[in-house]
CSV table of N, CA, C and O in Angstrom, one decimal:
chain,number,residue,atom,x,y,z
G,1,UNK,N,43.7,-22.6,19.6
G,1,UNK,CA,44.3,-23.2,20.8
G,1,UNK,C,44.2,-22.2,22.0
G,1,UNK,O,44.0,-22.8,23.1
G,2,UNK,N,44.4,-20.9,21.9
G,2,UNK,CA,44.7,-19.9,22.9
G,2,UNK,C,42.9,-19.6,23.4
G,2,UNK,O,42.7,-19.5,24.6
G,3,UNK,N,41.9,-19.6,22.5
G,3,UNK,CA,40.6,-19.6,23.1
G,3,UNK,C,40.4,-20.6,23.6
G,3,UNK,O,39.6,-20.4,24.5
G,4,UNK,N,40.8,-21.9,23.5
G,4,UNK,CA,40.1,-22.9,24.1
G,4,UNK,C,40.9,-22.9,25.2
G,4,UNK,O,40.4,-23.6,26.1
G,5,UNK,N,42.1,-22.3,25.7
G,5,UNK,CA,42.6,-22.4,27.2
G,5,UNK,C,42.0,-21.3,27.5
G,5,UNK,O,41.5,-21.5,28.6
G,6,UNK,N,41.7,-20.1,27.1
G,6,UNK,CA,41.2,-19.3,27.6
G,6,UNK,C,39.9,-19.4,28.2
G,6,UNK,O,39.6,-18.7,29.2
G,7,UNK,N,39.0,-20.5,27.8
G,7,UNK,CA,37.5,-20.9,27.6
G,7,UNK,C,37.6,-21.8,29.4
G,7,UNK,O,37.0,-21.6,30.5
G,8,UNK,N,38.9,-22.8,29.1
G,8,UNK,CA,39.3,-23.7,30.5
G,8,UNK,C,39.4,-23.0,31.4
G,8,UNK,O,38.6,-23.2,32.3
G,9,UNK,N,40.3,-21.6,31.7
G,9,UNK,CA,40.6,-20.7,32.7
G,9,UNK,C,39.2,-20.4,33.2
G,9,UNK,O,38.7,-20.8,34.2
G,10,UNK,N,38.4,-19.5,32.0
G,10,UNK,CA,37.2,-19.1,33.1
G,10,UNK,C,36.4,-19.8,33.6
G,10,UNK,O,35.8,-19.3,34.5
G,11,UNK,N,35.9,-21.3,33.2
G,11,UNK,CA,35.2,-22.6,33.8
G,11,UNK,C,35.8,-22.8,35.3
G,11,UNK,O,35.3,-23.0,36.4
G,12,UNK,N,37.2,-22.6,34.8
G,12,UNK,CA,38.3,-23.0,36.5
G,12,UNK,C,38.0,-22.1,37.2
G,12,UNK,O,37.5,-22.3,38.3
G,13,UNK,N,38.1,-21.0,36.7
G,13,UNK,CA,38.2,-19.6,37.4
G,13,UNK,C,36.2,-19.6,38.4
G,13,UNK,O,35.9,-19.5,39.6
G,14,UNK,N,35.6,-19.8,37.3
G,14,UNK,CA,34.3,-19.9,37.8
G,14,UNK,C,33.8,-20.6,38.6
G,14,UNK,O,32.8,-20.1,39.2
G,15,UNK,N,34.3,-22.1,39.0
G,15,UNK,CA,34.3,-23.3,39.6
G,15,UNK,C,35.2,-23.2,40.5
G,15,UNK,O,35.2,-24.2,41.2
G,16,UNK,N,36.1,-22.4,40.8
G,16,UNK,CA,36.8,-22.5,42.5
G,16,UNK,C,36.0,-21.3,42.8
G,16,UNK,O,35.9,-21.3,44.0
G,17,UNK,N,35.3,-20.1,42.1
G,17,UNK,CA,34.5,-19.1,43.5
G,17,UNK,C,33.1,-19.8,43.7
G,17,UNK,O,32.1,-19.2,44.2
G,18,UNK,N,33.1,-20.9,43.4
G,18,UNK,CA,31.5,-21.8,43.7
G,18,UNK,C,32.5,-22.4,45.2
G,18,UNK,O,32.4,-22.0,46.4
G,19,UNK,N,33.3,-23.3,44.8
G,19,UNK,CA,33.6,-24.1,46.1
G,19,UNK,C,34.0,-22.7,47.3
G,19,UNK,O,33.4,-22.8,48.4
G,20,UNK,N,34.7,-21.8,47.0
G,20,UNK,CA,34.9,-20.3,47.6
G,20,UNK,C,33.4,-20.3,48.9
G,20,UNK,O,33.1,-20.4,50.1
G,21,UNK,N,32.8,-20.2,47.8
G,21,UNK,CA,31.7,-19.6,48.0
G,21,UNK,C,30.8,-20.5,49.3
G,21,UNK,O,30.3,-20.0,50.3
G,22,UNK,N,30.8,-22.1,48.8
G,22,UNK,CA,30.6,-23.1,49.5
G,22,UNK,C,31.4,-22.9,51.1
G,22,UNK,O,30.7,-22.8,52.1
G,23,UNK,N,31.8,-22.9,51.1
G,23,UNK,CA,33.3,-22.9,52.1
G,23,UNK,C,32.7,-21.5,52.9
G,23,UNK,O,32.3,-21.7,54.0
G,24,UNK,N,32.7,-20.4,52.6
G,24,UNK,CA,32.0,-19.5,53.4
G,24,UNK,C,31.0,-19.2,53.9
G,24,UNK,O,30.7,-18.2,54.7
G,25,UNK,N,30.2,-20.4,53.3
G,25,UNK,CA,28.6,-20.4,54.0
G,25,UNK,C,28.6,-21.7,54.5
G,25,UNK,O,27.4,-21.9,54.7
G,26,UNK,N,29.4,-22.9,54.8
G,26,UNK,CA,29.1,-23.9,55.4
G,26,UNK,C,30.3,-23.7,56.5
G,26,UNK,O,30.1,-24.2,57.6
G,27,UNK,N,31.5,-23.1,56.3
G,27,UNK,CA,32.4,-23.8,57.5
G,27,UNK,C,32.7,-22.2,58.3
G,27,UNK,O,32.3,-21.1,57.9
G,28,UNK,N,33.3,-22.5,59.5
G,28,UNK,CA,33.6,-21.5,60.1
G,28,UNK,C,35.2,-20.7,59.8
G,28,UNK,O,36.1,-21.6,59.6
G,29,UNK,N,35.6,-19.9,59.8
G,29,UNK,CA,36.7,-19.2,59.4
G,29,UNK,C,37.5,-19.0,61.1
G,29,UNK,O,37.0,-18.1,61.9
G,30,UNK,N,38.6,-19.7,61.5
G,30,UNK,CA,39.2,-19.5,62.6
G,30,UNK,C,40.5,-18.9,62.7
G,30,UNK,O,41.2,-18.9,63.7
G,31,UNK,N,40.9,-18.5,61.5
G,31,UNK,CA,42.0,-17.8,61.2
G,31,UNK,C,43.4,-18.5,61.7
G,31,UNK,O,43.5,-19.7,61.4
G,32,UNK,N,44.6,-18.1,62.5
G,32,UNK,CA,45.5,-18.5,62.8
G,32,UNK,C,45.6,-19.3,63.9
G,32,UNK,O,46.6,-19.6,64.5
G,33,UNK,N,44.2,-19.8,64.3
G,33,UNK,CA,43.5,-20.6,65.2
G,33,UNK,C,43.4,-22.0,65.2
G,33,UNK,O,43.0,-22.7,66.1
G,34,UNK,N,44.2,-22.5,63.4
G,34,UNK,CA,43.3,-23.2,62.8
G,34,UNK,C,43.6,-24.8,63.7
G,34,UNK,O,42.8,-25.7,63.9
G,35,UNK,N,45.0,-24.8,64.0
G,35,UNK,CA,45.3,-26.2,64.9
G,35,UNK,C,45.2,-26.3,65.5
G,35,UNK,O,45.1,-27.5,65.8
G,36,UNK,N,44.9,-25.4,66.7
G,36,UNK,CA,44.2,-25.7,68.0
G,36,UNK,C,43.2,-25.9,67.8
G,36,UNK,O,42.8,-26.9,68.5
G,37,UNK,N,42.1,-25.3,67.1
G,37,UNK,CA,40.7,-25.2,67.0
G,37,UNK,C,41.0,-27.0,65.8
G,37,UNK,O,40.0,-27.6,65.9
G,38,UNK,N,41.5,-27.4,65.4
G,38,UNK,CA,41.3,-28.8,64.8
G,38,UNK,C,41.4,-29.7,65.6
G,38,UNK,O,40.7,-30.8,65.5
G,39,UNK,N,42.5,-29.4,66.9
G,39,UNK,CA,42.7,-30.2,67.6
G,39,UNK,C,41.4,-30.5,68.6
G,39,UNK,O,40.7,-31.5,68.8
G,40,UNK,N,41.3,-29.2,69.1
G,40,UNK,CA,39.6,-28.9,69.9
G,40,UNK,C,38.6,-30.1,69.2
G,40,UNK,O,38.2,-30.9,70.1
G,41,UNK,N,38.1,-30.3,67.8
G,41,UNK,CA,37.2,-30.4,67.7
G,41,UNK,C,37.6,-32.3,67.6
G,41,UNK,O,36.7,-33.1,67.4
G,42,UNK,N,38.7,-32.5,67.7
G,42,UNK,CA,39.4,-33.7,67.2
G,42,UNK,C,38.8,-34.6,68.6
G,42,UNK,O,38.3,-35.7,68.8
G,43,UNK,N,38.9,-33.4,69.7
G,43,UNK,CA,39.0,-34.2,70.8
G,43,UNK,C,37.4,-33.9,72.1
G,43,UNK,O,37.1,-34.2,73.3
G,44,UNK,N,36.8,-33.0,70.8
G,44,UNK,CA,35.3,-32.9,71.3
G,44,UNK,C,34.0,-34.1,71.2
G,44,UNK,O,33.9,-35.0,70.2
G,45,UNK,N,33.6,-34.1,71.8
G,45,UNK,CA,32.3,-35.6,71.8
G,45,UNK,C,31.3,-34.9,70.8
G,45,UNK,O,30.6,-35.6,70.1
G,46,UNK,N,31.1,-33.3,70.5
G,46,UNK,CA,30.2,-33.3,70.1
G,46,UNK,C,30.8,-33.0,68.4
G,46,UNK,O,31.7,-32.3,68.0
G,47,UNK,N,29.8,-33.9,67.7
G,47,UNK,CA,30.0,-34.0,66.3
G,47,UNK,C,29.3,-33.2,65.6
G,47,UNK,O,29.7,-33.1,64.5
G,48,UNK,N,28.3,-32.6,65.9
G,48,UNK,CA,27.5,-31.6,65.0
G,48,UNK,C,27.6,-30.3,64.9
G,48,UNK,O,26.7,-29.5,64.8
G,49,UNK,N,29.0,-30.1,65.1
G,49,UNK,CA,29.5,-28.9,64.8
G,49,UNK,C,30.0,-29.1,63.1
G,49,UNK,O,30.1,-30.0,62.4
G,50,UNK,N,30.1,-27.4,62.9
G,50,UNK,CA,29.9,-27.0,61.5
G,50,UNK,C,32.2,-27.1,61.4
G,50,UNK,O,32.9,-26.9,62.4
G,51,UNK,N,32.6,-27.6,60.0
G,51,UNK,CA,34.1,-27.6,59.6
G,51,UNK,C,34.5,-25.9,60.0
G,51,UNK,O,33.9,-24.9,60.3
G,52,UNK,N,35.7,-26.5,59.7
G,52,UNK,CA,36.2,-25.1,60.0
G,52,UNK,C,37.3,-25.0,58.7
G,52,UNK,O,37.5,-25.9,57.9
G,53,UNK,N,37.9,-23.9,58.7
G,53,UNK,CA,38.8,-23.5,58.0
G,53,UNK,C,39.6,-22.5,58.3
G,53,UNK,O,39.0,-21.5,58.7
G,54,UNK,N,41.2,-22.3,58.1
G,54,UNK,CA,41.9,-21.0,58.8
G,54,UNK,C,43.1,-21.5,57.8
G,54,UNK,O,43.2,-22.1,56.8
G,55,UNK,N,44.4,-20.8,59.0
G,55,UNK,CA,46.0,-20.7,58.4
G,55,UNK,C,46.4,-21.9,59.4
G,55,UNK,O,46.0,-22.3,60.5
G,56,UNK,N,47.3,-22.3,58.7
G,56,UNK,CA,48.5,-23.0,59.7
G,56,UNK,C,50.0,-23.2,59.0
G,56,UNK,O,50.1,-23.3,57.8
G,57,UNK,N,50.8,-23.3,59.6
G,57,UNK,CA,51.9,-23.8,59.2
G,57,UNK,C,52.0,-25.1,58.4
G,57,UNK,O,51.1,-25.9,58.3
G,58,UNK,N,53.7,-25.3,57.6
G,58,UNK,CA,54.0,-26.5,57.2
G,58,UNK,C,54.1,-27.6,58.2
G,58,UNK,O,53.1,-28.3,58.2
G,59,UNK,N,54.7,-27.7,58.7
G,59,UNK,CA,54.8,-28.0,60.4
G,59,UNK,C,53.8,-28.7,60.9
G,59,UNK,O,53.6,-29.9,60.9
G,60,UNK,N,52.7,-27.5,61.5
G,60,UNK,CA,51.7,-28.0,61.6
G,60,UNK,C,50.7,-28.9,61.4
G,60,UNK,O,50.1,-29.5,62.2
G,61,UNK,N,50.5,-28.9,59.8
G,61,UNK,CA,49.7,-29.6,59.1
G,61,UNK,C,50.6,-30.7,59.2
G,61,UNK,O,50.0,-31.5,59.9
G,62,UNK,N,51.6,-31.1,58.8
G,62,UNK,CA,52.5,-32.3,59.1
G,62,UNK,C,52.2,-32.9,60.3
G,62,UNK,O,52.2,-34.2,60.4
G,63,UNK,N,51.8,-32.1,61.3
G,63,UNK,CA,52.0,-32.7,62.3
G,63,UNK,C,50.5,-33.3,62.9
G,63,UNK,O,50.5,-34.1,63.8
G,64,UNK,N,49.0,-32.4,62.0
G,64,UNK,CA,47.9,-32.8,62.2
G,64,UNK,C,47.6,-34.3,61.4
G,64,UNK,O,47.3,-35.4,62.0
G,65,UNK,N,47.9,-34.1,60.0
G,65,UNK,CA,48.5,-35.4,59.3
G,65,UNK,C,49.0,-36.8,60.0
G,65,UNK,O,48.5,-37.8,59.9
G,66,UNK,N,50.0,-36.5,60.6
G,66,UNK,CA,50.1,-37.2,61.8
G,66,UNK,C,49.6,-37.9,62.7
G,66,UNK,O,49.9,-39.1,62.9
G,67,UNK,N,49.0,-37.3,63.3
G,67,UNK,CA,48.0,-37.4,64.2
G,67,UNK,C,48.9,-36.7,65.8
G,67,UNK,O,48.3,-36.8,66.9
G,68,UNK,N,49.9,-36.2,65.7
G,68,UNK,CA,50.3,-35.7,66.6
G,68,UNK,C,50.2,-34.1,67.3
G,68,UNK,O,50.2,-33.1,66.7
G,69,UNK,N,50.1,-34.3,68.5
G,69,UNK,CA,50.0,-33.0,69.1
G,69,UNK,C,51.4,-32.9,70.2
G,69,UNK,O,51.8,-33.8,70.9
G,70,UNK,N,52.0,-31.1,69.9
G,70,UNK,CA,52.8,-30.7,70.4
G,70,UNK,C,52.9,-30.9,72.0
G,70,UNK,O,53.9,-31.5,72.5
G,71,UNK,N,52.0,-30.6,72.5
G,71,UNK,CA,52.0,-30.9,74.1
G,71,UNK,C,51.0,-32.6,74.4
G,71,UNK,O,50.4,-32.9,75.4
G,72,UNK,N,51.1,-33.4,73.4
G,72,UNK,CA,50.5,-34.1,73.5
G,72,UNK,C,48.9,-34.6,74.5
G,72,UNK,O,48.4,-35.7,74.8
G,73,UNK,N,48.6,-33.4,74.7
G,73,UNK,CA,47.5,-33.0,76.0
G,73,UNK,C,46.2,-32.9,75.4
G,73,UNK,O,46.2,-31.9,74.6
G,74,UNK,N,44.9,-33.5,75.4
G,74,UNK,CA,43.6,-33.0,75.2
G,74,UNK,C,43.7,-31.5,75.5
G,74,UNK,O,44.3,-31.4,76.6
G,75,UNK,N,43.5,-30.5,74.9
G,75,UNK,CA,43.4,-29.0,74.9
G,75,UNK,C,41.8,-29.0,75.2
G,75,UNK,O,41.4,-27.9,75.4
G,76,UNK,N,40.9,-29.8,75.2
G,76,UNK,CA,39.7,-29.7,76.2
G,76,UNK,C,39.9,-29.7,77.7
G,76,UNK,O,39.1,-29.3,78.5
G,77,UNK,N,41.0,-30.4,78.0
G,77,UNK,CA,40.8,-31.2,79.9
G,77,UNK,C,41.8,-29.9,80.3
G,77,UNK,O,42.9,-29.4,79.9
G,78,UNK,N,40.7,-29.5,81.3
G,78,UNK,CA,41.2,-28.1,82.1
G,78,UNK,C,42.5,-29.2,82.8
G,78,UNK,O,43.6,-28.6,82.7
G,79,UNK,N,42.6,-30.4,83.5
G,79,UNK,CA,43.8,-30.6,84.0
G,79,UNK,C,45.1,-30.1,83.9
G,79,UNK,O,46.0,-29.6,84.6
G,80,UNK,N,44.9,-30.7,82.3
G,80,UNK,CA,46.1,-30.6,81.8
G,80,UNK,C,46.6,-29.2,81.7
G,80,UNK,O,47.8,-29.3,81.6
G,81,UNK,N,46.3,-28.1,81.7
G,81,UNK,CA,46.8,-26.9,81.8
G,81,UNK,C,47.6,-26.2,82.7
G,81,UNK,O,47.8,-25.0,82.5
């Protein structure tokens, strides 16, 4: 029984540094960027940009989930600034 979870772990173990690995050669890394730069792209016309990926808060992601933004403002429209 202990080899056969052991056998499970390294398939798992082996199969999340493939998606790892995926994820680093297809999306962009924006670090603590990550909700503005989601929101950016939420509210950009152009679609053929590459995913992104970073940090965000609980909060945050709740609030992308959502669909809500804190200053409720396009963070493209220089007006609003």
């Amino acid at each position: 029984m202990k080899r056969n979870n052991f056998k499970k772990f390294k398939i798992s173990k082996k199969t999340l540094k493939e998606y790892q690995k995926f994820i680093k050669n297809n999306f962009d890394y924006v670090g603590e960027n990550f909700t503005y730069k989601a929101r950016s792209l939420h509210y950009d016309n152009k679609k053929n940009q590459k995913g992104i990926y970073g940090v965000a808060s609980k909060k945050d992601i709740k609030e992308l989930k959502r669909g809500r933004n804190r200053n409720s403002r396009n963070p493209l429209d220089r007006r609003s600034k």
